[in-house]
């Protein structure tokens, strides 16, 4: 969604999604290491708590995380750490990475392919035909695991 976030992580090969199907296979929340509540949405310098490029698991409630993630396409006060399933665990680094974030197609908004369809079909020809501007993550590198 433009100036908000991008959700990603459903594998292009549907067999990789199977371990995350069903409530019994969801991941538990991480401990929240950020202070919660409205007074902690910005720091003393006005920096919002979930900055552009921050990444977290996508979730819809307690212990609802799976193989999907969110990355902030702009700075946000309310996301990231306000809920245990949105605790930031990483961020993109470097100008090239931020340039890539700015190029993510957001025109589909909430009318993109449904999660059930992506889980079932992956990156099928049908998905590609119906959503020709859909972006794909082809890989990533861990720079520092500390």
PDB file of C-alpha atoms in Angstrom:
ATOM      1  CA  UNK A   1       0.000   0.000   0.000  1.00  0.00           C
ATOM      2  CA  UNK A   2       1.450   3.316  -1.077  1.00  0.00           C
ATOM      3  CA  UNK A   3       3.294   5.202   1.694  1.00  0.00           C
ATOM      4  CA  UNK A   4       2.345   2.508   4.187  1.00  0.00           C
ATOM      5  CA  UNK A   5       3.758  -1.013   3.953  1.00  0.00           C
ATOM      6  CA  UNK A   6       4.427  -3.986   1.753  1.00  0.00           C
ATOM      7  CA  UNK A   7       3.518  -7.483   2.915  1.00  0.00           C
ATOM      8  CA  UNK A   8       5.479 -10.381   1.453  1.00  0.00           C
ATOM      9  CA  UNK A   9       6.717 -13.886   2.171  1.00  0.00           C
ATOM     10  CA  UNK A  10       4.307 -16.356   0.598  1.00  0.00           C
ATOM     11  CA  UNK A  11       6.587 -18.635  -1.405  1.00  0.00           C
ATOM     12  CA  UNK A  12       6.395 -18.885  -5.181  1.00  0.00           C
ATOM     13  CA  UNK A  13       6.479 -22.683  -4.775  1.00  0.00           C
ATOM     14  CA  UNK A  14       3.275 -23.657  -2.905  1.00  0.00           C
ATOM     15  CA  UNK A  15       4.951 -26.651  -1.231  1.00  0.00           C
ATOM     16  CA  UNK A  16       7.048 -24.219   0.842  1.00  0.00           C
ATOM     17  CA  UNK A  17       3.874 -22.673   2.290  1.00  0.00           C
ATOM     18  CA  UNK A  18       2.474 -25.932   3.702  1.00  0.00           C
ATOM     19  CA  UNK A  19       4.441 -25.861   6.999  1.00  0.00           C
ATOM     20  CA  UNK A  20       2.654 -22.588   7.839  1.00  0.00           C
ATOM     21  CA  UNK A  21      -0.905 -23.688   7.029  1.00  0.00           C
ATOM     22  CA  UNK A  22      -3.270 -23.914   9.980  1.00  0.00           C
ATOM     23  CA  UNK A  23      -3.223 -22.429  13.462  1.00  0.00           C
ATOM     24  CA  UNK A  24      -1.105 -25.269  14.880  1.00  0.00           C
ATOM     25  CA  UNK A  25       1.800 -24.127  12.697  1.00  0.00           C
ATOM     26  CA  UNK A  26       1.839 -20.428  13.553  1.00  0.00           C
ATOM     27  CA  UNK A  27       4.817 -18.863  15.304  1.00  0.00           C
ATOM     28  CA  UNK A  28       4.703 -17.502  18.840  1.00  0.00           C
ATOM     29  CA  UNK A  29       5.234 -13.791  19.378  1.00  0.00           C
ATOM     30  CA  UNK A  30       8.645 -12.481  20.354  1.00  0.00           C
ATOM     31  CA  UNK A  31       9.027 -10.555  23.607  1.00  0.00           C
ATOM     32  CA  UNK A  32       8.305  -6.900  22.969  1.00  0.00           C
ATOM     33  CA  UNK A  33      11.559  -5.006  23.515  1.00  0.00           C
ATOM     34  CA  UNK A  34      10.022  -1.596  22.736  1.00  0.00           C
ATOM     35  CA  UNK A  35       7.994   0.385  25.268  1.00  0.00           C
ATOM     36  CA  UNK A  36       4.297   0.308  24.405  1.00  0.00           C
ATOM     37  CA  UNK A  37       1.648   3.005  24.326  1.00  0.00           C
ATOM     38  CA  UNK A  38       0.992   6.350  22.614  1.00  0.00           C
ATOM     39  CA  UNK A  39       3.726   8.217  24.492  1.00  0.00           C
ATOM     40  CA  UNK A  40       6.356   5.959  22.909  1.00  0.00           C
ATOM     41  CA  UNK A  41       5.376   6.330  19.256  1.00  0.00           C
ATOM     42  CA  UNK A  42       8.126   8.897  18.689  1.00  0.00           C
ATOM     43  CA  UNK A  43      11.392   9.481  20.438  1.00  0.00           C
ATOM     44  CA  UNK A  44      12.610  12.798  21.814  1.00  0.00           C
ATOM     45  CA  UNK A  45      13.936  13.727  18.346  1.00  0.00           C
ATOM     46  CA  UNK A  46      10.561  13.071  16.689  1.00  0.00           C
ATOM     47  CA  UNK A  47      11.727   9.847  15.041  1.00  0.00           C
ATOM     48  CA  UNK A  48       8.796   7.505  14.526  1.00  0.00           C
ATOM     49  CA  UNK A  49       9.163   4.041  16.046  1.00  0.00           C
ATOM     50  CA  UNK A  50       8.668   2.020  12.827  1.00  0.00           C
ATOM     51  CA  UNK A  51      10.847   3.797  10.288  1.00  0.00           C
ATOM     52  CA  UNK A  52      10.936   3.324   6.550  1.00  0.00           C
ATOM     53  CA  UNK A  53      12.696   0.048   5.809  1.00  0.00           C
ATOM     54  CA  UNK A  54      11.943  -1.602   9.165  1.00  0.00           C
ATOM     55  CA  UNK A  55      10.764  -5.202   8.902  1.00  0.00           C
ATOM     56  CA  UNK A  56       8.544  -7.296  11.154  1.00  0.00           C
ATOM     57  CA  UNK A  57       6.388 -10.387  10.942  1.00  0.00           C
ATOM     58  CA  UNK A  58       2.908  -9.780   9.571  1.00  0.00           C
ATOM     59  CA  UNK A  59       0.272 -10.904  12.023  1.00  0.00           C
ATOM     60  CA  UNK A  60      -3.349 -10.383  12.892  1.00  0.00           C
ATOM     61  CA  UNK A  61      -3.323 -11.048  16.611  1.00  0.00           C
ATOM     62  CA  UNK A  62      -1.528 -12.848  19.380  1.00  0.00           C
ATOM     63  CA  UNK A  63       0.704 -15.708  18.135  1.00  0.00           C
ATOM     64  CA  UNK A  64      -0.569 -15.312  14.554  1.00  0.00           C
ATOM     65  CA  UNK A  65       2.751 -15.025  12.692  1.00  0.00           C
ATOM     66  CA  UNK A  66       3.712 -17.284   9.799  1.00  0.00           C
ATOM     67  CA  UNK A  67       5.977 -16.940   6.758  1.00  0.00           C
ATOM     68  CA  UNK A  68       4.786 -13.426   5.944  1.00  0.00           C
ATOM     69  CA  UNK A  69       6.563 -10.190   6.715  1.00  0.00           C
ATOM     70  CA  UNK A  70       5.942  -6.463   6.433  1.00  0.00           C
ATOM     71  CA  UNK A  71       8.365  -3.726   5.466  1.00  0.00           C
ATOM     72  CA  UNK A  72       7.547  -0.069   6.047  1.00  0.00           C
ATOM     73  CA  UNK A  73       7.466   2.016   2.872  1.00  0.00           C
ATOM     74  CA  UNK A  74       7.356   5.198   4.991  1.00  0.00           C
ATOM     75  CA  UNK A  75       7.857   6.142   8.650  1.00  0.00           C
ATOM     76  CA  UNK A  76       5.015   5.134  10.997  1.00  0.00           C
ATOM     77  CA  UNK A  77       4.226   5.800  14.629  1.00  0.00           C
ATOM     78  CA  UNK A  78       1.662   3.066  15.281  1.00  0.00           C
ATOM     79  CA  UNK A  79       3.300   0.038  13.645  1.00  0.00           C
ATOM     80  CA  UNK A  80       6.171  -1.926  15.032  1.00  0.00           C
ATOM     81  CA  UNK A  81       6.324  -2.847  18.660  1.00  0.00           C
ATOM     82  CA  UNK A  82       2.838  -1.663  19.512  1.00  0.00           C
ATOM     83  CA  UNK A  83       1.797  -5.288  19.260  1.00  0.00           C
ATOM     84  CA  UNK A  84       3.986  -8.334  20.013  1.00  0.00           C
ATOM     85  CA  UNK A  85       3.485  -9.711  16.503  1.00  0.00           C
ATOM     86  CA  UNK A  86       4.886  -6.466  15.003  1.00  0.00           C
ATOM     87  CA  UNK A  87       8.186  -6.261  16.879  1.00  0.00           C
ATOM     88  CA  UNK A  88      10.803  -5.048  14.369  1.00  0.00           C
ATOM     89  CA  UNK A  89      13.515  -7.633  13.727  1.00  0.00           C
ATOM     90  CA  UNK A  90      15.422  -6.051  10.868  1.00  0.00           C
ATOM     91  CA  UNK A  91      15.778  -3.187   8.485  1.00  0.00           C
ATOM     92  CA  UNK A  92      16.944  -2.572   4.946  1.00  0.00           C
ATOM     93  CA  UNK A  93      20.351  -0.940   4.701  1.00  0.00           C
ATOM     94  CA  UNK A  94      21.912   1.356   2.119  1.00  0.00           C
ATOM     95  CA  UNK A  95      20.751   3.686  -0.629  1.00  0.00           C
ATOM     96  CA  UNK A  96      20.243   0.876  -3.144  1.00  0.00           C
ATOM     97  CA  UNK A  97      17.881  -0.910  -0.748  1.00  0.00           C
ATOM     98  CA  UNK A  98      15.849   2.233  -0.104  1.00  0.00           C
ATOM     99  CA  UNK A  99      15.724   2.931  -3.850  1.00  0.00           C
ATOM    100  CA  UNK A 100      14.321  -0.600  -4.277  1.00  0.00           C
ATOM    101  CA  UNK A 101      11.618   0.084  -1.649  1.00  0.00           C
ATOM    102  CA  UNK A 102      10.575   3.173  -3.603  1.00  0.00           C
ATOM    103  CA  UNK A 103      10.161   1.059  -6.754  1.00  0.00           C
ATOM    104  CA  UNK A 104       7.756  -1.501  -5.247  1.00  0.00           C
ATOM    105  CA  UNK A 105       4.509  -1.379  -7.180  1.00  0.00           C
ATOM    106  CA  UNK A 106       1.693  -0.364  -4.822  1.00  0.00           C
ATOM    107  CA  UNK A 107      -1.060   0.215  -7.372  1.00  0.00           C
ATOM    108  CA  UNK A 108      -2.998  -2.942  -6.494  1.00  0.00           C
ATOM    109  CA  UNK A 109      -3.441  -1.852  -2.863  1.00  0.00           C
ATOM    110  CA  UNK A 110      -5.946  -4.142  -1.139  1.00  0.00           C
ATOM    111  CA  UNK A 111      -7.095  -5.490  -4.544  1.00  0.00           C
ATOM    112  CA  UNK A 112      -3.987  -7.577  -5.232  1.00  0.00           C
ATOM    113  CA  UNK A 113      -3.978 -11.370  -5.258  1.00  0.00           C
ATOM    114  CA  UNK A 114      -5.514 -12.906  -2.149  1.00  0.00           C
ATOM    115  CA  UNK A 115      -3.338 -14.708   0.376  1.00  0.00           C
ATOM    116  CA  UNK A 116      -5.209 -18.013  -0.112  1.00  0.00           C
ATOM    117  CA  UNK A 117      -4.665 -17.800  -3.870  1.00  0.00           C
ATOM    118  CA  UNK A 118      -0.958 -17.091  -3.469  1.00  0.00           C
ATOM    119  CA  UNK A 119      -0.580 -19.902  -0.926  1.00  0.00           C
ATOM    120  CA  UNK A 120      -2.289 -22.334  -3.308  1.00  0.00           C
ATOM    121  CA  UNK A 121      -0.846 -21.181  -6.661  1.00  0.00           C
ATOM    122  CA  UNK A 122       2.428 -19.492  -5.719  1.00  0.00           C
ATOM    123  CA  UNK A 123       3.900 -17.548  -8.623  1.00  0.00           C
ATOM    124  CA  UNK A 124       1.707 -19.265 -11.195  1.00  0.00           C
ATOM    125  CA  UNK A 125       1.112 -18.145 -14.758  1.00  0.00           C
ATOM    126  CA  UNK A 126      -2.435 -17.213 -13.722  1.00  0.00           C
ATOM    127  CA  UNK A 127      -1.217 -14.897 -10.962  1.00  0.00           C
ATOM    128  CA  UNK A 128       1.332 -13.339 -13.329  1.00  0.00           C
ATOM    129  CA  UNK A 129      -1.365 -12.826 -15.984  1.00  0.00           C
ATOM    130  CA  UNK A 130      -3.881 -11.294 -13.556  1.00  0.00           C
ATOM    131  CA  UNK A 131      -1.284  -9.162 -11.728  1.00  0.00           C
ATOM    132  CA  UNK A 132       1.432  -8.315 -14.260  1.00  0.00           C
ATOM    133  CA  UNK A 133       2.984  -5.591 -12.085  1.00  0.00           C
ATOM    134  CA  UNK A 134       3.318  -7.761  -8.973  1.00  0.00           C
ATOM    135  CA  UNK A 135       6.831  -7.599  -7.526  1.00  0.00           C
ATOM    136  CA  UNK A 136       8.760 -10.643  -6.299  1.00  0.00           C
ATOM    137  CA  UNK A 137      11.540 -11.081  -3.746  1.00  0.00           C
ATOM    138  CA  UNK A 138      14.165 -13.262  -5.356  1.00  0.00           C
ATOM    139  CA  UNK A 139      16.608 -13.356  -2.457  1.00  0.00           C
ATOM    140  CA  UNK A 140      18.137 -11.537   0.479  1.00  0.00           C
ATOM    141  CA  UNK A 141      21.385 -11.504   2.408  1.00  0.00           C
ATOM    142  CA  UNK A 142      21.972 -11.329   6.155  1.00  0.00           C
ATOM    143  CA  UNK A 143      24.603  -8.637   6.701  1.00  0.00           C
ATOM    144  CA  UNK A 144      24.865  -8.810  10.504  1.00  0.00           C
ATOM    145  CA  UNK A 145      23.038 -11.278  12.703  1.00  0.00           C
ATOM    146  CA  UNK A 146      23.807  -9.539  16.009  1.00  0.00           C
TER     147      UNK A 146
END
